[in-house]
């Protein structure tokens, strides 16, 4: 080492030493030194990697409740009066969160990197959780943030269209849970999925939850995902987790409120008084009967009574909720309350619900923690006594009220005035309500035995207590008389408890990651009810059971079931490249006989992340690409509790002139009844491309139901009932389909545009049914069954006659197959009647000429959501629809029948009145001698629709406007639900139910609402 080098190094060391001494002096003698200064004003800008400002980024001083969000230019300011060198927590949806220590007064310039959140987010699966990128099965994730501003009373309604392959069929009835079907209908029995709320399997759907309390929603669709639930996983599983507090967080409170106005989205047009009276005259004349003198001059009767206008009303809806969360180093809490008050669009219907949520987590030590989730609610359902169909049929020539204020009724003979009881009178005077008291709760404890090995025990409870009451007063409304008041009451109690224990080992070994879970589950249910009724009350003021004096009845029943399960799952991951999952569950159920109580439900799946392979590294536009495949067997135990045994009933009979009671079997036992079994194969692709701008998932599946339980054919000669029959494992059903989900971020920067699209194709087919013996279904009374379940056809396919136009002349009637013979011109097939096809060419139209008319199951279900953001404004436009299904509009059997004294739709104005006047709408004739109203393709309509499901515009108020009122966030919005439906369907609404039969269905409502979300 030469001297010059030594001198240079000495100078460097000397300078470093002097600098250190100066810094130490500053630390001790200068109060506002850099290392410990209190910075009272913090400002900065947040941008993305392209330098574009980010709007609405959350900035929070760690350990405090002091926070703000960035403005339209990405700028923010904060006031800090207590902390030295504060740490900022910076977070924004779709970007990697950061923590930044503030060490100076200069404005901050924060650059946020986009995250692959869609891959790294943790999703809840059965008895555990996984990163989404590690999934090998078909699991859909629904973001609760997309649901919070939708003006509906239940979570189920808000889920409609949000997940590919999940069909949600909403009901307009206030508070009613929708029908949920995952990948089509898989059984003729209960096809509803299993709902799991905070680890508790529930039977009541999702209606008991407050939407603002939901943290995550996962839908398990294929057998490799649902097999961990064994005998309850055949129809899919919906897992809901509610919010919990977070540790080391300051108190936070949120208040949400919206007010909405509801109305019927569409009203079917009925005849007015003039039009009806003219129709009635035609109907009487064509039948050779005397016309009603009151209808001598139809034009003079005018519009008459609008019965539907009196039944439907504009209805308000209120929803208010609050939540409070706080967390320390050891414990955290989340408490919330929600109140819904929803009037129905049909008079005297409504729904009120009060919900309380209390969740907590406590860390006793580094190894032990406890927690709970409890949901309590009380609801009141005002069910009313409405009949939409009868309201449509009520005569426009009859007023609602008489001049004395009483409700009206028919006054002339039924052939002229009909015999319907005043539907508005019944809707307003009959009280029919249900009160419910519900709890869903779980308590857990988790112990880490050694590193990576955890034991968790969870005890859960679902309890439902509900009582229903119906009061019908006595009345005399002209010829409609109810001479005795009626009171009926029922009390129900349903409790289900479960106890789950799991042992989970989670460990990484270099590139290998292994998760092994083994556990047990026990579940037991008890249900009982008591009901009674009585008639004839001395006064309407004494509406108690003890005050009725005639026709008392009493009834009641009880049932129970239990389930014991053993389960295991192995997840193996090598280098995030090769993933394997295997599950096995063994269930024992009390619902089956001694030889068939236990069932085994295995599944296996694998995934290959191709994007991790060396040969794929040069394909830069693909961020992640994964192939999946799986197979599994699941079961269905929703068959009733005692199918293996004979049902007993008590009867009375006369023996030696004495009334004797006896207990006799009414249903033949089937000790060999087994589980319904479902085998499902699934293959899928998950991909993220273009720097996380687009992600998509494609799944193809084949779902095969075996040993499906169907009613047994029991000869009457056995002595058992041939109506109430046992179930036997004699059916098979198949569903196959393809699902596609695409999410994209189309534009970023100040103006943002993101889209989410999903579409699912499903084809259903009954493979076999009780040795080829078809089943009739879809009964609507009048001995009409509108559908048939038969091998080779989709479930619930419509079945009936095929029309072939209208007979224009008597010669056409004579030259066609015999329909209704006779010499009486008023009681036989005549010109103006429907011509039905002679499908078997035997010259006679009879039951043998019926055939399959249509499929009620949609071929496609789809949705598209677009969200636009600019300068604090967010606009969301959500479209949803189905295609390829048919609807049997059974309402038209009555309101286009033109055969009795009932009102009809305006469609009958195009009825046949002479040769050449119509080839689709038959003549009007009393008593319908040709049976023009028989089930036929006349009533089959296209059920496809595209609905503007929701449009929401919201504005996030700038933080600088909120400081003076101590708010951390504020947002206002307006929203429209079910705004408009594009459809060819002629009824109220094409969303009529899984059966596809529209028969007195409460229509889906349009709701316009405005609301506010406040954070404190």
CSV table of N, CA and C in Angstrom, one decimal, residues 180 382 449 559 657 756 935:
chain,number,residue,atom,x,y,z
A,180,UNK,N,-81.6,-21.4,-6.2
A,180,UNK,CA,-80.2,-21.4,-6.6
A,180,UNK,C,-79.9,-22.8,-7.2
A,382,UNK,N,-95.2,-10.4,6.1
A,382,UNK,CA,-96.7,-10.2,5.9
A,382,UNK,C,-97.0,-10.8,4.5
A,449,UNK,N,-49.9,-27.0,17.6
A,449,UNK,CA,-49.3,-28.0,18.5
A,449,UNK,C,-47.8,-27.9,18.3
A,559,UNK,N,-89.5,-34.7,13.9
A,559,UNK,CA,-88.6,-35.5,13.1
A,559,UNK,C,-87.2,-35.2,13.5
A,657,UNK,N,-120.1,-51.6,16.2
A,657,UNK,CA,-120.9,-50.4,16.5
A,657,UNK,C,-120.1,-49.5,17.5
A,756,UNK,N,-66.6,-7.3,-16.7
A,756,UNK,CA,-66.7,-8.7,-16.2
A,756,UNK,C,-67.8,-9.4,-16.9
A,935,UNK,N,-103.9,-28.4,-22.4
A,935,UNK,CA,-102.5,-28.0,-22.4
A,935,UNK,C,-101.9,-28.3,-23.8
